[in-house]
Coordinates of C-alpha atoms in Angstrom, one line a residue:
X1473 CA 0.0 0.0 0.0
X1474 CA 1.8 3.4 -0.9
X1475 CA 2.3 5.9 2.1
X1476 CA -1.3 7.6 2.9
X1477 CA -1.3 10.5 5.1
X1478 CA -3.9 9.9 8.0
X1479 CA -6.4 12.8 7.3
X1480 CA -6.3 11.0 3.6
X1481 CA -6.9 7.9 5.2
X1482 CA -9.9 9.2 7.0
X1483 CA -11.6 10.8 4.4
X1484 CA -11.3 7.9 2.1
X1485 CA -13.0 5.9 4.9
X1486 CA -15.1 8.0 5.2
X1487 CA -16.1 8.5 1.6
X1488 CA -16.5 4.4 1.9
X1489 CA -19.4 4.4 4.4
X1490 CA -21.1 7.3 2.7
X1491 CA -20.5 5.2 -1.0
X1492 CA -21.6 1.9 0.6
X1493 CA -25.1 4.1 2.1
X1494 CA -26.0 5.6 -0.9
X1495 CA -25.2 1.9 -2.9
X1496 CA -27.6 0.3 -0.8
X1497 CA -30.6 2.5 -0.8
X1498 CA -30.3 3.3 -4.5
X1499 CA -27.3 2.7 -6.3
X1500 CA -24.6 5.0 -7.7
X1501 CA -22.0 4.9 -4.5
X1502 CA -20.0 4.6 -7.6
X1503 CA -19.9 8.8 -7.8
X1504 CA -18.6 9.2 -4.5
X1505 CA -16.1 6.6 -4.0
X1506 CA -14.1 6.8 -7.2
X1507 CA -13.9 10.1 -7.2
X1508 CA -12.5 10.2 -3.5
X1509 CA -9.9 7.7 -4.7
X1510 CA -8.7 9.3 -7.1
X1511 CA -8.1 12.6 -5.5
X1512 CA -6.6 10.6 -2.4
X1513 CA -4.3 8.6 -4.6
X1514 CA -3.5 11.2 -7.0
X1515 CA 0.3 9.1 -8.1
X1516 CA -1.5 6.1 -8.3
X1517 CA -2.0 4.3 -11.6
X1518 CA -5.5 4.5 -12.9
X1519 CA -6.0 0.6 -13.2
X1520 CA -5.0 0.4 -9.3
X1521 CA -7.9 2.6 -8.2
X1522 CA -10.3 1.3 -10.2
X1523 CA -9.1 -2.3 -8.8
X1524 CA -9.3 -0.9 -5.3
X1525 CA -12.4 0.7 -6.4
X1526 CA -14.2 -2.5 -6.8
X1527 CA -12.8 -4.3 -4.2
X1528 CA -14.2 -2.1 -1.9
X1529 CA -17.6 -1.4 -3.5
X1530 CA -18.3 -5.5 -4.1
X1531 CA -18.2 -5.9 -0.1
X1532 CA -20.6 -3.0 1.0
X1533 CA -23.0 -4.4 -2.1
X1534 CA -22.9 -8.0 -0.8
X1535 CA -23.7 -7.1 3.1
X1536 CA -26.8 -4.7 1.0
X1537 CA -28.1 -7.8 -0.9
X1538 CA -27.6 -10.0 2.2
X1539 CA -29.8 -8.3 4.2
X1540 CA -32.2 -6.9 1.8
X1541 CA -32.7 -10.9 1.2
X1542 CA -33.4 -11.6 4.0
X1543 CA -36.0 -8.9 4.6
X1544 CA -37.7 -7.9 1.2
X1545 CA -39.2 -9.8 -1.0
X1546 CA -36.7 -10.5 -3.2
X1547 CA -36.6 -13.3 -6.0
X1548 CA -32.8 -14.1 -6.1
X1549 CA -33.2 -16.4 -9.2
X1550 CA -34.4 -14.0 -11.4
X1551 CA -31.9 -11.6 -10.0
X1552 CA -28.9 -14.3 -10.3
X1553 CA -29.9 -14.7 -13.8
X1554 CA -30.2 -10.7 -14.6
X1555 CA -26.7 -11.0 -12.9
X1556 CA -25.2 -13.3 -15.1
X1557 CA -26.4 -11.1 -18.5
X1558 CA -25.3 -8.3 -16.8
X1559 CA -21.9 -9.9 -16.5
X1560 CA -21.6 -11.0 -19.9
X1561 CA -23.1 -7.5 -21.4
X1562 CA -19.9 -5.3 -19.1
X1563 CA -18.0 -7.7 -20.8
X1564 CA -19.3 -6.6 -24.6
X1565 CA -19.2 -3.6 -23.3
X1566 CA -15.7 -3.2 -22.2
X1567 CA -14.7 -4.5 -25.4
X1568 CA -15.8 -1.7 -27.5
X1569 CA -15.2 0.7 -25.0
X1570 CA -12.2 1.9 -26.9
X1571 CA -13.7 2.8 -29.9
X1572 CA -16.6 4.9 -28.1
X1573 CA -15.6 8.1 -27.4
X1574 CA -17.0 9.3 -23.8
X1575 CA -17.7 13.4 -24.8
X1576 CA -20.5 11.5 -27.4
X1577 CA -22.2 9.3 -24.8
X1578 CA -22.5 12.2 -21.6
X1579 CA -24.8 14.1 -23.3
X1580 CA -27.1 11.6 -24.4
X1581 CA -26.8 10.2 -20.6
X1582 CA -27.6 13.4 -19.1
X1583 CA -30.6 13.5 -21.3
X1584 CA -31.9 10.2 -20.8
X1585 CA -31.0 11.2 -16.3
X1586 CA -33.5 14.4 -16.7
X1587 CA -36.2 12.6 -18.4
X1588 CA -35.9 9.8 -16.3
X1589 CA -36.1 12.7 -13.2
X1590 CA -39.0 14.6 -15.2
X1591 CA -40.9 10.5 -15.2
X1592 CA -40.3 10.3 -11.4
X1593 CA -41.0 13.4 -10.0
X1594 CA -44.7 13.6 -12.3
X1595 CA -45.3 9.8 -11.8
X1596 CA -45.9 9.7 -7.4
X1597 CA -46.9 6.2 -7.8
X1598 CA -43.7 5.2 -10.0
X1599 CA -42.3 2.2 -7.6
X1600 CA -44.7 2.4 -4.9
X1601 CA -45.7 -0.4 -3.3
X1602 CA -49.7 -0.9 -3.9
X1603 CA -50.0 -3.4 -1.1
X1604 CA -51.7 -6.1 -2.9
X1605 CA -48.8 -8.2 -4.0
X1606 CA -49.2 -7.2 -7.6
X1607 CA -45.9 -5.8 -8.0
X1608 CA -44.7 -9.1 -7.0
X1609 CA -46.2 -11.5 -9.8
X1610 CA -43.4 -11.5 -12.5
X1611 CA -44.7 -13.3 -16.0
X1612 CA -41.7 -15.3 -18.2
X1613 CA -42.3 -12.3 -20.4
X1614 CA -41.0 -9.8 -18.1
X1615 CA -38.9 -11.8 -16.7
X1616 CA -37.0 -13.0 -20.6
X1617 CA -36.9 -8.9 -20.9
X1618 CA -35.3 -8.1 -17.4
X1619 CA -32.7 -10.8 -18.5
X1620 CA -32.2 -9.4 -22.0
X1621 CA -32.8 -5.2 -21.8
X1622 CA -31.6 -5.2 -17.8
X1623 CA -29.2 -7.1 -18.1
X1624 CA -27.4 -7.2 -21.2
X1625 CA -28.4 -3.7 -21.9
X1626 CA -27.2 -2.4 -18.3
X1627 CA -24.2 -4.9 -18.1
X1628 CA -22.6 -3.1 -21.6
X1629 CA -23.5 0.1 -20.6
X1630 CA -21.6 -0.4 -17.4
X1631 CA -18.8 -1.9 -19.2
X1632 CA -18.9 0.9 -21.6
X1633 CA -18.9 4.1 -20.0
X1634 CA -20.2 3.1 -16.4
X1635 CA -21.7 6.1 -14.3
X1636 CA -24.9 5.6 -12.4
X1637 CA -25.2 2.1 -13.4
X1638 CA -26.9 1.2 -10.0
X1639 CA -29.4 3.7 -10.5
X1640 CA -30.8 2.8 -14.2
X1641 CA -30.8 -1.1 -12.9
X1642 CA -33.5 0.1 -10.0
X1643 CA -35.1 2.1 -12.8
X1644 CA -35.2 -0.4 -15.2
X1645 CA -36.3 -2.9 -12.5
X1646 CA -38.9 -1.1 -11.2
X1647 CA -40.5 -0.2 -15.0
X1648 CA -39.7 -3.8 -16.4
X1649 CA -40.4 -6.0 -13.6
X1650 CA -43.1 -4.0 -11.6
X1651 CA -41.2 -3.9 -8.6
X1652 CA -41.5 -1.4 -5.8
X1653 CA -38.6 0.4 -5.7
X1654 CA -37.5 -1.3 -2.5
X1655 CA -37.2 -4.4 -4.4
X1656 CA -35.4 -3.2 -7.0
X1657 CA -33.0 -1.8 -5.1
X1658 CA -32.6 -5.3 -3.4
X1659 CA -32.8 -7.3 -6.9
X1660 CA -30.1 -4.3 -8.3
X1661 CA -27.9 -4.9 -5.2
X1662 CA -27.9 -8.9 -6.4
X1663 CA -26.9 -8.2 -9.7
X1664 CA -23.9 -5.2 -8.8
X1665 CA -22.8 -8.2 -7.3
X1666 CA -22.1 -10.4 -10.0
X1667 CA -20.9 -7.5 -12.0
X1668 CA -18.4 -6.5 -9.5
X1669 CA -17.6 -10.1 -9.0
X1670 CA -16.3 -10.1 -13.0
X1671 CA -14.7 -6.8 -12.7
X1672 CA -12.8 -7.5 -9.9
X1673 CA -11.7 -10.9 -11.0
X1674 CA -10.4 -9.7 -13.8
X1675 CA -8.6 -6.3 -11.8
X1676 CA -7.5 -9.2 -9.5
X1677 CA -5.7 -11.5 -12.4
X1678 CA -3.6 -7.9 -13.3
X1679 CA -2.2 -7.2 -9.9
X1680 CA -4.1 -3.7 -10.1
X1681 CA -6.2 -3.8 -6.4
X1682 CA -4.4 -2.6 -3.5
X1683 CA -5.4 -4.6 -1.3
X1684 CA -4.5 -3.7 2.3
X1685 CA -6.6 0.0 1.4
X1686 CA -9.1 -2.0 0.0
X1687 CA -10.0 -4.1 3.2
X1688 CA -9.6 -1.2 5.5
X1689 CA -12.0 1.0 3.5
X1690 CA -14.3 -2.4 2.8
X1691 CA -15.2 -2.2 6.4
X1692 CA -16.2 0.8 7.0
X1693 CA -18.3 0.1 3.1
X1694 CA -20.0 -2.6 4.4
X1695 CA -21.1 -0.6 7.2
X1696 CA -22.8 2.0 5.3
X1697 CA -24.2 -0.7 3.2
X1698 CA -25.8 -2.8 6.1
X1699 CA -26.8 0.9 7.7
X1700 CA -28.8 1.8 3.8
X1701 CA -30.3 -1.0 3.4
X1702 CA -31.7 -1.5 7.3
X1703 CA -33.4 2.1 6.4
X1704 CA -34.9 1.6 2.8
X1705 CA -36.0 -1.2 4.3
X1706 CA -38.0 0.6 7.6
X1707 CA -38.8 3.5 5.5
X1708 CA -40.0 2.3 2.2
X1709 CA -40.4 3.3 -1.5
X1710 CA -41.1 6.8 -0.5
X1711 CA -37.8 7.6 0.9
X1712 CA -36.1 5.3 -1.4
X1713 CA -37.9 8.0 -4.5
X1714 CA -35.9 11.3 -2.5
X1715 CA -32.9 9.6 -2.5
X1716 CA -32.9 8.6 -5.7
X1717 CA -34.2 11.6 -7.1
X1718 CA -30.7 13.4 -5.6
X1719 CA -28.6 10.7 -6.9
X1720 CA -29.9 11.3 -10.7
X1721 CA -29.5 15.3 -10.4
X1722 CA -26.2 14.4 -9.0
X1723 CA -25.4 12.3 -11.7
X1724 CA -26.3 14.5 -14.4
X1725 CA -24.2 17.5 -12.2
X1726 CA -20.9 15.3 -12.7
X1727 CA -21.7 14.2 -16.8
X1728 CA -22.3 18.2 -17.2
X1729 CA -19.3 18.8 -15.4
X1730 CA -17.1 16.1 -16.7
X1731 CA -18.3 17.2 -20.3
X1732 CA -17.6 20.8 -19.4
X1733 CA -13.9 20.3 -18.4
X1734 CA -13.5 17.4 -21.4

């Protein structure tokens, strides 16, 4: 582990518990924690802190989807299965990454975040949770599209560009599946899991995770993780909806920035 000052060391903790909160209720922890990374590890080579990145991310997501599991209503074979497209699409995605230039795609993403902002803020029942287990009866239809459009669609958009994948898989979820959006963002949580799982293996195999930073800050991760999901959980779809709502302006306030400064 390169020499970290303590007050750096705090902070990135720090920025860990908050990432690993914000993961669990909604997705997009992702905003937070790289960022803090790579301004903490500012002589560190870019393949490191994305390594570390994931390493920290993948154990604040599995303490989420464990105890979401146990709690919500969550059907972990349709997720597994989203999962495992998901995988397979980051890996499509990450092969034609190259030849896609990011200043195209931010705009487009930022358009897509405001209308998808513009949907939930005039849609109050988008995600609610009716209370008489409709939401809950997926058909092989939906189910064939989740694997497909969630999946596949999500997993190469992730292995493409990246930002704010958690958040379009609980929006996707919710509109595809009918899920409230507690249960997407337990279903999500499943399948972030078997995307990290890939990523990481294959950060892993290089040598680029620094592992001793990754453990410390995985702990403090998983404690924001198991502390977002215990509240989405007590406070329902309706808290879950503000949060995310704050995510995607905050999303589309980095891509406008990032696009700014390109």
């Amino acid at each position: 582990m390169p020499d970290i000052a303590l007050t750096t060391l705090i902070v990135l903790c720090l920025a860990a518990a908050a990432a690993g909160w914000i993961d669990a209720v909604v997705g997009g922890g992702g905003l937070l924690l790289l960022p803090a990374l790579l301004l903490g590890l500012p002589h560190v080579p870019a393949a490191q802190v994305l390594g570390t990145n994931k390493a920290v991310a993948i154990v604040g997501t599995s303490g989420a989807a464990v105890t979401y599991v146990r709690k919500a209503p969550v059907k972990v074979g349709t997720a597994l299965r989203i999962g495992l497209a998901a995988l397979a699409g980051s890996m499509a995605g990450a092969f034609f990454a190259a030849g896609i230039s990011s200043e195209v795609l931010r705009p487009v993403i930022m358009v897509v975040l405001l209308a998808v902002a513009a949907f939930v803020m005039l849609r109050p029942s988008f995600g609610k949770d009716t209370g008489d287990g409709t939401r809950q009866r997926i058909t092989r239809a939906r189910t064939v599209t989740a694997i497909v459009l969630v999946g596949g669609g999500i997993g190469f958009y992730d292995g493409l560009f990246g930002p704010g994948t958690g958040t379009f898989l609980v929006l996707a979820l919710t509109a595809v599946l009918h899920l409230d959006l507690v249960t997407a963002s337990a279903t999500a949580k499943i399948v972030n899991v078997c995307t990290n799982a890939g990523a990481l293996a294959m950060f892993a195999h290089q040598g680029s995770v620094l592992w001793q930073l990754a453990a410390l800050m995985a702990v403090f991760n998983l404690a924001g993780g198991l502390i977002g999901a215990r509240m989405a959980l007590r406070k329902g779809s309706e808290f879950v909806r503000g949060v995310l709502l704050v995510v995607v302006f905050s999303l589309v306030a980095k891509l406008a920035f990032d696009q700014w400064t390109a």
